[in-house]
PDB file of C-alpha atoms in Angstrom:
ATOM      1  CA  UNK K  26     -24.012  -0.849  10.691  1.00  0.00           C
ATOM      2  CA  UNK K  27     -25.795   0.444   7.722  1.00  0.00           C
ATOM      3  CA  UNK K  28     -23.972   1.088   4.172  1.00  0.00           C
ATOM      4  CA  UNK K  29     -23.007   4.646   4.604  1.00  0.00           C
ATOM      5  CA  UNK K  30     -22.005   4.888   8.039  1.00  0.00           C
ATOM      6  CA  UNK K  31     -19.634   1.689   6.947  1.00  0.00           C
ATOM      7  CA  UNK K  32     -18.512   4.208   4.097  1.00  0.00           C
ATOM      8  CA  UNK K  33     -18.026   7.431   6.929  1.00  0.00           C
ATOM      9  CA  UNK K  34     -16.111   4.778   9.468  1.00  0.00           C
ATOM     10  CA  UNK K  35     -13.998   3.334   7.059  1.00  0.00           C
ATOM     11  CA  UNK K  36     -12.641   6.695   5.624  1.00  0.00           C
ATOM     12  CA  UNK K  37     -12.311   7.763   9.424  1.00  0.00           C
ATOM     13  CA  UNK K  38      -9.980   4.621  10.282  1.00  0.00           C
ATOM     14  CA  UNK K  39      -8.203   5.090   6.325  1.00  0.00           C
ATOM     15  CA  UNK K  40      -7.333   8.968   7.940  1.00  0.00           C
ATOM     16  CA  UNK K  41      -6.154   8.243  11.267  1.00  0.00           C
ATOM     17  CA  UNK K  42      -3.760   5.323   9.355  1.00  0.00           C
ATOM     18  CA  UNK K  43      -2.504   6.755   6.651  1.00  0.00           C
ATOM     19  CA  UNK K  44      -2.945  10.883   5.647  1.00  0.00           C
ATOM     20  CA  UNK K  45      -0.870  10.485   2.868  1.00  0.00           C
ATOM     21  CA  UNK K  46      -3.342   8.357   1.099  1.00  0.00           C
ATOM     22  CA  UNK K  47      -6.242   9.543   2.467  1.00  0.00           C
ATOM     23  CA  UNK K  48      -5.851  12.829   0.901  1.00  0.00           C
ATOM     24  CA  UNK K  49      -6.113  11.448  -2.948  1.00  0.00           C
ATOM     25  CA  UNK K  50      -8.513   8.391  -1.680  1.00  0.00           C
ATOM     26  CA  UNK K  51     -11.051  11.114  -0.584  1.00  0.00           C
ATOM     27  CA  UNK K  52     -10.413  13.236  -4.039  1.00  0.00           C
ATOM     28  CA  UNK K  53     -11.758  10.276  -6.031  1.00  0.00           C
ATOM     29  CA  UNK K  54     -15.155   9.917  -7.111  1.00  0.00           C
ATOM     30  CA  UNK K  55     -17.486   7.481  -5.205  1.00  0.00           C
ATOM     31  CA  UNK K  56     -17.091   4.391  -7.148  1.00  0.00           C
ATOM     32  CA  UNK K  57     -13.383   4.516  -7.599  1.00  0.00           C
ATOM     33  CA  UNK K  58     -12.965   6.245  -3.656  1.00  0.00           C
ATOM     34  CA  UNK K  59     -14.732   2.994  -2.161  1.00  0.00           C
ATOM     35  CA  UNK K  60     -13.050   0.678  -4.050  1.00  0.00           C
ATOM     36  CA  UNK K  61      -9.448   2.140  -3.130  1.00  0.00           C
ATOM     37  CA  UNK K  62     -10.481   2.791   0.096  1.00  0.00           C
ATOM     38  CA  UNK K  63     -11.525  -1.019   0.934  1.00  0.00           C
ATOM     39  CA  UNK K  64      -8.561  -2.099  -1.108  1.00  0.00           C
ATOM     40  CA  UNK K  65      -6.109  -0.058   1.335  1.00  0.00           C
ATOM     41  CA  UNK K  66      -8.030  -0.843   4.335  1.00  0.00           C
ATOM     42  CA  UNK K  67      -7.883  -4.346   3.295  1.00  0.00           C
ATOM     43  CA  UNK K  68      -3.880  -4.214   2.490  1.00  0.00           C
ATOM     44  CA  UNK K  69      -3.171  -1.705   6.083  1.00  0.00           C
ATOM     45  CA  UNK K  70      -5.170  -4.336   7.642  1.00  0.00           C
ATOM     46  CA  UNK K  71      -2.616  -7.399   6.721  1.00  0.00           C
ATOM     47  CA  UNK K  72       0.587  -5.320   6.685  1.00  0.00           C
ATOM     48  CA  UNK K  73       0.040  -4.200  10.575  1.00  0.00           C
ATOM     49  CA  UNK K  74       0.286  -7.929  11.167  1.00  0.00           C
ATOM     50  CA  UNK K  75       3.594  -8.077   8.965  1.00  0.00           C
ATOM     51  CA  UNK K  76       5.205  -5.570  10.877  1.00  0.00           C
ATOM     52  CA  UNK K  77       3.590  -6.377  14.567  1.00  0.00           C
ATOM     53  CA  UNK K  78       6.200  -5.765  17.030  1.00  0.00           C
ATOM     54  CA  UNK K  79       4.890  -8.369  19.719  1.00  0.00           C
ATOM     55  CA  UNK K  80       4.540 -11.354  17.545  1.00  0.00           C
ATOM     56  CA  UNK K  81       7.151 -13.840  16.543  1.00  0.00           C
ATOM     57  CA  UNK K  82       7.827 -14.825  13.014  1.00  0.00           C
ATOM     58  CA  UNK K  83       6.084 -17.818  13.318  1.00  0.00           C
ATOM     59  CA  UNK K  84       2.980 -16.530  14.114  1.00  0.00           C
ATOM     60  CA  UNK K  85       2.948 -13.863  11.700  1.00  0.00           C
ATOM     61  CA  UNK K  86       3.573 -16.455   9.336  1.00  0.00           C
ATOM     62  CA  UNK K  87       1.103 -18.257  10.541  1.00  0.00           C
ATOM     63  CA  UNK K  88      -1.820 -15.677  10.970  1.00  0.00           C
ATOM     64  CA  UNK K  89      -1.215 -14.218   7.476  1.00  0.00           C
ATOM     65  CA  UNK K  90      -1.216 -17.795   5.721  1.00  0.00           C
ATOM     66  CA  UNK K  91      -4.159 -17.989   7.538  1.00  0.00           C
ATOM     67  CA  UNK K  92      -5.894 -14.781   6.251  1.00  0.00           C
ATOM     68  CA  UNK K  93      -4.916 -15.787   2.929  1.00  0.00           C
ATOM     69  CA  UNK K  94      -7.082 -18.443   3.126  1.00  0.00           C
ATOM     70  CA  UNK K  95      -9.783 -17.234   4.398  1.00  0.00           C
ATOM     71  CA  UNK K  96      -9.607 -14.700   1.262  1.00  0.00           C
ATOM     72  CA  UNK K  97      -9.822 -16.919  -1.065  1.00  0.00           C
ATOM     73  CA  UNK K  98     -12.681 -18.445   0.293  1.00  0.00           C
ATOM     74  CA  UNK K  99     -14.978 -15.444   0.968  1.00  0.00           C
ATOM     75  CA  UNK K 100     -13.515 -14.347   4.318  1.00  0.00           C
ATOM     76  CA  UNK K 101     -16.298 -16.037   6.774  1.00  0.00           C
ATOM     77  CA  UNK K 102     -16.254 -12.744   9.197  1.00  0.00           C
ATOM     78  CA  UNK K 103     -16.682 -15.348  12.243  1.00  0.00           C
ATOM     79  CA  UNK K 104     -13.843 -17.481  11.126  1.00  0.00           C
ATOM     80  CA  UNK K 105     -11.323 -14.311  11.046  1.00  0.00           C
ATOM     81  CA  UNK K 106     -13.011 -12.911  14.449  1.00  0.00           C
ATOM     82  CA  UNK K 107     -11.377 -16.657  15.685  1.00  0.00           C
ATOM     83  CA  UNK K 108      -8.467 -16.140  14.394  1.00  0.00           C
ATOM     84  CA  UNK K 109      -7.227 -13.456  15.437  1.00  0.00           C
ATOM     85  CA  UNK K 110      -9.240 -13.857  18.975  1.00  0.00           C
ATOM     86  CA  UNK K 111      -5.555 -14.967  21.059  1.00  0.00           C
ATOM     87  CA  UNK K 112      -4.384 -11.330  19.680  1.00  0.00           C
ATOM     88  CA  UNK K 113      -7.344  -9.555  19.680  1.00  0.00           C
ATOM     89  CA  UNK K 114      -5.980  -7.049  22.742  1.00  0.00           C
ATOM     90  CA  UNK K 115      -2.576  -5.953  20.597  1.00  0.00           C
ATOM     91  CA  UNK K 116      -3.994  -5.852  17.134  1.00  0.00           C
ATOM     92  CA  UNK K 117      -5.187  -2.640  15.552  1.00  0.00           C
ATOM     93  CA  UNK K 118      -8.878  -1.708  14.594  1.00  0.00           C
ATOM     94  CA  UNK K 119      -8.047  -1.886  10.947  1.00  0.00           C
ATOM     95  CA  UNK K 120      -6.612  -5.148  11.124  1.00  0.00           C
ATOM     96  CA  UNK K 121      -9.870  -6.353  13.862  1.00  0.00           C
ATOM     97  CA  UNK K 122     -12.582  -4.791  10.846  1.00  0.00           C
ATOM     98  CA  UNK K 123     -10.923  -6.565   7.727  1.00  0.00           C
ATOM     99  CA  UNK K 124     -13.918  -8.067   6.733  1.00  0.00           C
ATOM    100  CA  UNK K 125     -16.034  -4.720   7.165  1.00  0.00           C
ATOM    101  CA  UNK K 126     -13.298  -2.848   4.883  1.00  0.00           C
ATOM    102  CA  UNK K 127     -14.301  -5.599   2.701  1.00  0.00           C
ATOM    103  CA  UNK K 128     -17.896  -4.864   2.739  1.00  0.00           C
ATOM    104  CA  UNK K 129     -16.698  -0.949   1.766  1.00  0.00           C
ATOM    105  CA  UNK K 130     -16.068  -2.629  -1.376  1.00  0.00           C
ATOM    106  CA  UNK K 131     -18.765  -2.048  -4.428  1.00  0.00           C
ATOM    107  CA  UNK K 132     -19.419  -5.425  -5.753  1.00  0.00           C
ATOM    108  CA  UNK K 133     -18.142  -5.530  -9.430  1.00  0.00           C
ATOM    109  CA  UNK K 134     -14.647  -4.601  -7.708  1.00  0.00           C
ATOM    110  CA  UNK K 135     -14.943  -6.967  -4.624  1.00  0.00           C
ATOM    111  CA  UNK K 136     -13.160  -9.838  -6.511  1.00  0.00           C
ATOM    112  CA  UNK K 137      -9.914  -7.911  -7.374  1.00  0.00           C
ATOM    113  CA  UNK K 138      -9.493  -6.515  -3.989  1.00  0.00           C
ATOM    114  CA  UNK K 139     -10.414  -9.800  -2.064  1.00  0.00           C
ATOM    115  CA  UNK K 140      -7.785 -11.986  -4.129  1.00  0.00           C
ATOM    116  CA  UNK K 141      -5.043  -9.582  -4.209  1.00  0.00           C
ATOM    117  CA  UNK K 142      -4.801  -8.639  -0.844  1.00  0.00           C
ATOM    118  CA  UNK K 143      -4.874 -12.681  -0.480  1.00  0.00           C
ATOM    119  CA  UNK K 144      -2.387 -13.362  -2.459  1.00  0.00           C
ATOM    120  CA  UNK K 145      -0.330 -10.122  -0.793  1.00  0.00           C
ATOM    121  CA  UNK K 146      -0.837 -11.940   2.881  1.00  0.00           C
ATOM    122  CA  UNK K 147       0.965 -14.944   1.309  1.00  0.00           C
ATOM    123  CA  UNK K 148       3.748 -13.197  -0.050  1.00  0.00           C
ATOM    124  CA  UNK K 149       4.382 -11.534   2.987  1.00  0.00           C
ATOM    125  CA  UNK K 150       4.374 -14.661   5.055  1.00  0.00           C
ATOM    126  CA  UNK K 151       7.289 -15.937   2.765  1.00  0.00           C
ATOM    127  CA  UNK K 152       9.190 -13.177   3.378  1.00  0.00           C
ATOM    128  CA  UNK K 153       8.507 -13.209   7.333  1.00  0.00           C
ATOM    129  CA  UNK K 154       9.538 -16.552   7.012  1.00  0.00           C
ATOM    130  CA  UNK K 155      12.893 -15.676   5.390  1.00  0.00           C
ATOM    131  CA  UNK K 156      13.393 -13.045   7.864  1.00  0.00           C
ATOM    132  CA  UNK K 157      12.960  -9.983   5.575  1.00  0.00           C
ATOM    133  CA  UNK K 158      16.805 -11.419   4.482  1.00  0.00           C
ATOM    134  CA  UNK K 159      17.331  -9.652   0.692  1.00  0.00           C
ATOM    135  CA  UNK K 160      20.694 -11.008  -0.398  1.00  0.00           C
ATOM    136  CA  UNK K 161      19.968  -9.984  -4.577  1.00  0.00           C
ATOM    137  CA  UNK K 162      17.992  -7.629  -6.135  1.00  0.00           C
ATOM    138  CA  UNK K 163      16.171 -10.357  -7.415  1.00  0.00           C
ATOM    139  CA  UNK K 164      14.732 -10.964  -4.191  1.00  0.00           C
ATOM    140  CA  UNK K 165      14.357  -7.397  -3.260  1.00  0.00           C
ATOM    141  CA  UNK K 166      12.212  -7.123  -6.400  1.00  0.00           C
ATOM    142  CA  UNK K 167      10.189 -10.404  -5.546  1.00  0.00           C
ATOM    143  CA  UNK K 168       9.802  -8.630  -1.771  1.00  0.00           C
ATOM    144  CA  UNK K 169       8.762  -5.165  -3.484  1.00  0.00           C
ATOM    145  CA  UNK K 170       6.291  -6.367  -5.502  1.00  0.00           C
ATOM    146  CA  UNK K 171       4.764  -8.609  -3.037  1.00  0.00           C
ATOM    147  CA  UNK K 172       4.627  -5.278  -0.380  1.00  0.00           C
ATOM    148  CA  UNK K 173       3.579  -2.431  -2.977  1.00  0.00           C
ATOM    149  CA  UNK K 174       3.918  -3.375  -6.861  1.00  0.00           C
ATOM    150  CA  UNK K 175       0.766  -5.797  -6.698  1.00  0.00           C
ATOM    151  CA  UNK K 176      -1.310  -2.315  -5.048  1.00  0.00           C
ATOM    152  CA  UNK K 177      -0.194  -1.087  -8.778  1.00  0.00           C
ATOM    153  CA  UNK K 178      -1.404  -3.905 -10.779  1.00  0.00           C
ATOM    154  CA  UNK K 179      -4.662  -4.238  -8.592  1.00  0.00           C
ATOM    155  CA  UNK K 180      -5.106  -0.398  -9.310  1.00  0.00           C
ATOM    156  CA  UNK K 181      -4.426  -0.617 -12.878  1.00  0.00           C
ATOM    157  CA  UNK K 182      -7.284  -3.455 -12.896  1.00  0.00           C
ATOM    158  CA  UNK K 183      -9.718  -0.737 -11.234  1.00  0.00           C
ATOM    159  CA  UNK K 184      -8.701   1.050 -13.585  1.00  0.00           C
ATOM    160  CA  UNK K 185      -9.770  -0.512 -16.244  1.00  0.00           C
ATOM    161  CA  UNK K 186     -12.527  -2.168 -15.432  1.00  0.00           C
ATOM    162  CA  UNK K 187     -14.057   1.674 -14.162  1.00  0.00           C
ATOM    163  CA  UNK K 188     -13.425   2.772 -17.469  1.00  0.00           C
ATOM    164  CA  UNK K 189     -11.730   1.240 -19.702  1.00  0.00           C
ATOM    165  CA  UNK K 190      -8.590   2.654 -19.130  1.00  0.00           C
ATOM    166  CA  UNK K 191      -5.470   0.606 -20.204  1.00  0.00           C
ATOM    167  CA  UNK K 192      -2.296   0.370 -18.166  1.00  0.00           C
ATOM    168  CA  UNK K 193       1.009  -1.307 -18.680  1.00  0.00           C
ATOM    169  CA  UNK K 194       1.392  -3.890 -15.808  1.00  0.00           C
ATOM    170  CA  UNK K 195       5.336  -3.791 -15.521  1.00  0.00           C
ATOM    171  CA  UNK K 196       5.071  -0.164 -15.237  1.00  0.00           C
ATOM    172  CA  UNK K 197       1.912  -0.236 -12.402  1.00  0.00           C
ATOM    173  CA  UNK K 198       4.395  -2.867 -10.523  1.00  0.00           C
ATOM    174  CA  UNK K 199       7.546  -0.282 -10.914  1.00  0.00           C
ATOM    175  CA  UNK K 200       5.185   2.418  -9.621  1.00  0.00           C
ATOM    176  CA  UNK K 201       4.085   0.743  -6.304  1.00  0.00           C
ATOM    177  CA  UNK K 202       7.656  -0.500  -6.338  1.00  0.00           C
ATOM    178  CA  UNK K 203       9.278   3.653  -6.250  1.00  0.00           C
ATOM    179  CA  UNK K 204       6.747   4.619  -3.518  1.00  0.00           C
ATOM    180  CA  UNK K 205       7.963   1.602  -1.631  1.00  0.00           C
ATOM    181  CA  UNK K 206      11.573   1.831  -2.126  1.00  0.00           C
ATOM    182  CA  UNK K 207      11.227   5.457  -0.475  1.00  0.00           C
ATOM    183  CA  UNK K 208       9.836   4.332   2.087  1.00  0.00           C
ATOM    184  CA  UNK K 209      12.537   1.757   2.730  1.00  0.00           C
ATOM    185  CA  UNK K 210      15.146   4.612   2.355  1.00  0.00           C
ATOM    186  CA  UNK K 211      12.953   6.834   4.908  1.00  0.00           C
ATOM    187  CA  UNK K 212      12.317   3.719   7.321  1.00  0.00           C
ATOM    188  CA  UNK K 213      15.897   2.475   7.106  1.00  0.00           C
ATOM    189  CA  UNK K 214      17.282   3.419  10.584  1.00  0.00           C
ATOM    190  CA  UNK K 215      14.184   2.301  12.147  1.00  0.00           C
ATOM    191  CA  UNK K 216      14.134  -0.796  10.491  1.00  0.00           C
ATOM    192  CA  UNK K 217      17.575  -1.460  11.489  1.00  0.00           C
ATOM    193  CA  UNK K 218      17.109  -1.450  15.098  1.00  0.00           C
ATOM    194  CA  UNK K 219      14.646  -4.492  14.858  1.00  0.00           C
ATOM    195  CA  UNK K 220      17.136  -5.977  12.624  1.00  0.00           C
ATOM    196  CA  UNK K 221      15.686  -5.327   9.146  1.00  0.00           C
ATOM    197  CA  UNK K 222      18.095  -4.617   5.798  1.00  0.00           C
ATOM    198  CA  UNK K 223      16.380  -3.959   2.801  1.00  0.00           C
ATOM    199  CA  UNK K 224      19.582  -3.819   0.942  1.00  0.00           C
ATOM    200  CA  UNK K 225      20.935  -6.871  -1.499  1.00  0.00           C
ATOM    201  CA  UNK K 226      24.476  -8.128  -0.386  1.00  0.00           C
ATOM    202  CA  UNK K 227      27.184  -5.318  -1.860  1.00  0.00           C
ATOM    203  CA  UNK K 228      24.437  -2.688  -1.896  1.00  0.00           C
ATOM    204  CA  UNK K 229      24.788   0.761  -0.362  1.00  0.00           C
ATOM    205  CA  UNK K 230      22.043   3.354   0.711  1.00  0.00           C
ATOM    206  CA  UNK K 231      23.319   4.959  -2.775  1.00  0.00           C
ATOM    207  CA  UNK K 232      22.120   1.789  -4.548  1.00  0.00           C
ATOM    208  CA  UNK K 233      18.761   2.340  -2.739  1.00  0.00           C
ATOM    209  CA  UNK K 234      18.384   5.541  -4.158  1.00  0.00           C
ATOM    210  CA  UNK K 235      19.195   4.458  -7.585  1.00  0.00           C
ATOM    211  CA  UNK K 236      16.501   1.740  -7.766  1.00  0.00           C
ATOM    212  CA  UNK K 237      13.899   4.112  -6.069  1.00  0.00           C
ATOM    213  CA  UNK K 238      14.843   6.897  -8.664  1.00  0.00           C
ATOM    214  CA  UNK K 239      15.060   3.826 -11.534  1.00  0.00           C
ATOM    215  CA  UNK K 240      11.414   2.998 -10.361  1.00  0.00           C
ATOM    216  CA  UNK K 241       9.402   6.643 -10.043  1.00  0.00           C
ATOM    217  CA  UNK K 242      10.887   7.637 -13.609  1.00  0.00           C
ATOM    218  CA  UNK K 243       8.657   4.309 -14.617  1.00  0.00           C
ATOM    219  CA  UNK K 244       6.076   5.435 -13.073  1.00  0.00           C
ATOM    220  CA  UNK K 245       6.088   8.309 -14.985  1.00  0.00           C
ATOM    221  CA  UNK K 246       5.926   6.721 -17.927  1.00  0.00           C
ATOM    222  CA  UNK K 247       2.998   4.763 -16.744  1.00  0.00           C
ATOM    223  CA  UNK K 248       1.018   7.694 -15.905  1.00  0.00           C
ATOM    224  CA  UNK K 249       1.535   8.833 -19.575  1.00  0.00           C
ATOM    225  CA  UNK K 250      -1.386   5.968 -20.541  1.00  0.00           C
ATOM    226  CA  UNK K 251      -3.803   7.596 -18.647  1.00  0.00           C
ATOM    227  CA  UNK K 252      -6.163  10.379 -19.327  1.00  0.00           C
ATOM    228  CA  UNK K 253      -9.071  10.171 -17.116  1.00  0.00           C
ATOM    229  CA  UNK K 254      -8.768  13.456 -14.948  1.00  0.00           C
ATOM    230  CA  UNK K 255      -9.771  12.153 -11.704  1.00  0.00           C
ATOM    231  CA  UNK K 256      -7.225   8.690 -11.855  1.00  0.00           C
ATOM    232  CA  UNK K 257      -4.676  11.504 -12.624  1.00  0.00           C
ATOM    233  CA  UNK K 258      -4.975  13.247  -9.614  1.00  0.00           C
ATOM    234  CA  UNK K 259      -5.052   9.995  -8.024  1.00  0.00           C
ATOM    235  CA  UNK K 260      -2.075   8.573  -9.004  1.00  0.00           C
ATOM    236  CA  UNK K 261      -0.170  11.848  -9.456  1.00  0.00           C
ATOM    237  CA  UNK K 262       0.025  12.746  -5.620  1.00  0.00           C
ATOM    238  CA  UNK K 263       1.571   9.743  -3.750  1.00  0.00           C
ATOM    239  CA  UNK K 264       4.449   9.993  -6.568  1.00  0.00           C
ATOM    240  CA  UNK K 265       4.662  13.650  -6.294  1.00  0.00           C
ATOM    241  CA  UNK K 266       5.105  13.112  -2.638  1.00  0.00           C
ATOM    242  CA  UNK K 267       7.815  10.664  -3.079  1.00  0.00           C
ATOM    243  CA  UNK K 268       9.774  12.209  -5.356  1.00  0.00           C
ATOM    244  CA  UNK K 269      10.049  15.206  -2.945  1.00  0.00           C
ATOM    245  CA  UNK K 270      10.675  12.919   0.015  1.00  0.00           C
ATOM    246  CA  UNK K 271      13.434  11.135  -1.929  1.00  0.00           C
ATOM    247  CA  UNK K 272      14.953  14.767  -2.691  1.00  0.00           C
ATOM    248  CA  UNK K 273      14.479  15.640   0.903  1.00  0.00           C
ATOM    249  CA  UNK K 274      16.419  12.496   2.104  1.00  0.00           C
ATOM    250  CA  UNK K 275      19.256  13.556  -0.128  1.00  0.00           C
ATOM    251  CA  UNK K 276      19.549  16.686   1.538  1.00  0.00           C
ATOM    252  CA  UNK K 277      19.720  14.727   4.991  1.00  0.00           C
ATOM    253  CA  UNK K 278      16.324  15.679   6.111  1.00  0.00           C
ATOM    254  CA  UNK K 279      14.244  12.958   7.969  1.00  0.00           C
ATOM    255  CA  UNK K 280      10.787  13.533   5.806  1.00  0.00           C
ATOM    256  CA  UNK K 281       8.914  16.361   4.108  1.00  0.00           C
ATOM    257  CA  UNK K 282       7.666  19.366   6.365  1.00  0.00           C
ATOM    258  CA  UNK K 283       3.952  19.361   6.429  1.00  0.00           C
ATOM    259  CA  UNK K 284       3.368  22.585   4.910  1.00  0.00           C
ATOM    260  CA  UNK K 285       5.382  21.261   1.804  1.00  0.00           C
ATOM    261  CA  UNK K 286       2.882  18.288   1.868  1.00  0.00           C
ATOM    262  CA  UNK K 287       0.138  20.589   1.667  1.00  0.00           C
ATOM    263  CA  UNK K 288       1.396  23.037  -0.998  1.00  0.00           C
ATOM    264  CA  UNK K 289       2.462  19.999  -3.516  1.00  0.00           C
ATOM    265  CA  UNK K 290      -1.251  18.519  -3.032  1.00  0.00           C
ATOM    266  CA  UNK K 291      -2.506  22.291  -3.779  1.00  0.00           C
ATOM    267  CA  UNK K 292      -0.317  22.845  -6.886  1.00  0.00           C
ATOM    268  CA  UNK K 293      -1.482  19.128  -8.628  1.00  0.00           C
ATOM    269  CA  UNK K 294      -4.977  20.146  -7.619  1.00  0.00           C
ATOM    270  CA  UNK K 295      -4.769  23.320  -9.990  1.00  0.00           C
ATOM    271  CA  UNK K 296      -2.649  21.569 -12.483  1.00  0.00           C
ATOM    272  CA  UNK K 297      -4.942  18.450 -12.789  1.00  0.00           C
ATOM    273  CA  UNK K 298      -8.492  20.283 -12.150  1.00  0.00           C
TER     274      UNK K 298
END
């Protein structure tokens, strides 16, 4: 498969997985869209085994320690066909093509994304180990940033090394940690029914809400560092879409109506462009 038909196919498997992301993913421009691309690919591609349905703990476990490994040393594309050859008929295509989404990747940016999302697939075998249990909010910030703040580090490394743009880390973490934690309040009757509590012992949905709120209004202040237009659209979307979904779960609704997707994306378009 040559290099742009890699490009086409992997922003075709990034839309039918995700079209909340896809939407500011294809706004970027080339560089910056085909290194966030791979790097989401690459994460999607490791999470789906996280939260397979079919597989038990210790395989997860197993298969993610595993990809970790791999990572680190270069991913050997027959080695991780191998791999995951016993699950091959369950898994989904963007967890089968990791090594293409890889690929994706412009080479000055390869490194970041290929050690993060390694060192991601080893945090989430820990917590697959524990069995997802969260007894402080110690350890729901250790499973948080494992999950979603690391995406805001690895992002504010892009960042910089694009253009020289300089981020505060804590705040990139607490950003990827908001989007996350409204997820977890969105998820959180799903989750239940495989037996999944994001909560910390004492903690009510309420709590939830607090640390999600807590976390966005960080990630407003780490959008305040930046200033190139097109990482502002970026980053501005996914948060605008959270806050909105966290407003909407306060008012009992399950998840933003589409049209309300689609009119927030068109308002930071005119505000941004």
């Amino acid at each position: 498969m040559n290099e742009t038909t890699l490009q086409k196919d992997a922003m075709r498997v990034l839309k039918e997985t995700s079209r909340t992301f896809y939407i500011p993913i294809k706004l970027l421009k080339p560089t910056l869209r085909q290194t966030v691309g791979s790097a989401y690919l690459c994460m999607r591609a490791i999470d789906e085994i996280e939260d397979h349905e079919q597989l038990d703990a210790v395989k997860k476990a197993a298969l993610l320690r595993a990809t970790a490994e791999l990572l680190r040393n270069g991913l050997d594309r027959h080695a991780y066909t191998e791999l995951l050859a016993d699950e091959k008929g369950s898994l989904p295509e963007v967890t089968l093509r990791l090594a293409d989404w890889l690929d994706v990747c412009p080479p000055d940016l390869y490194e970041n994304v290929r050690n993060v999302t390694a060192i991601m697939a080893d945090g989430m075998a820990k917590w697959v180990e524990k069995d997802f249990v969260i007894e402080t909010k110690e350890d729901l910030d250790d499973y948080t940033y494992y999950v979603a703040g690391l995406v805001g580090v690895m992002l504010s490394d892009i960042w910089e090394q694009y253009d020289g743009t300089k981020t505060d880390r804590d705040l990139a973490i607490s950003y990827g940690r908001g989007l996350q934690a409204v997820n977890m309040l969105r998820n959180q009757e799903e989750d239940a029914e495989r037996g999944v509590r994001f909560l910390p012992d004492g903690w009510t949905r309420d709590d939830l809400f607090a640390y999600a709120k807590e976390n966005l209004a960080m990630a407003d202040e780490y959008m305040k560092s930046i200033q190139t237009k097109n990482i502002i659209l970026f980053c501005k979307i996914p948060l605008a879409l959270a806050k909105k979904t966290l407003a909407a779960l306060e008012k009992g609704e399950d998840k933003m109506k589409r049209d309300e997707v689609n009119e927030t994306v068109d308002e930071i378009l005119k505000e941004t462009t």
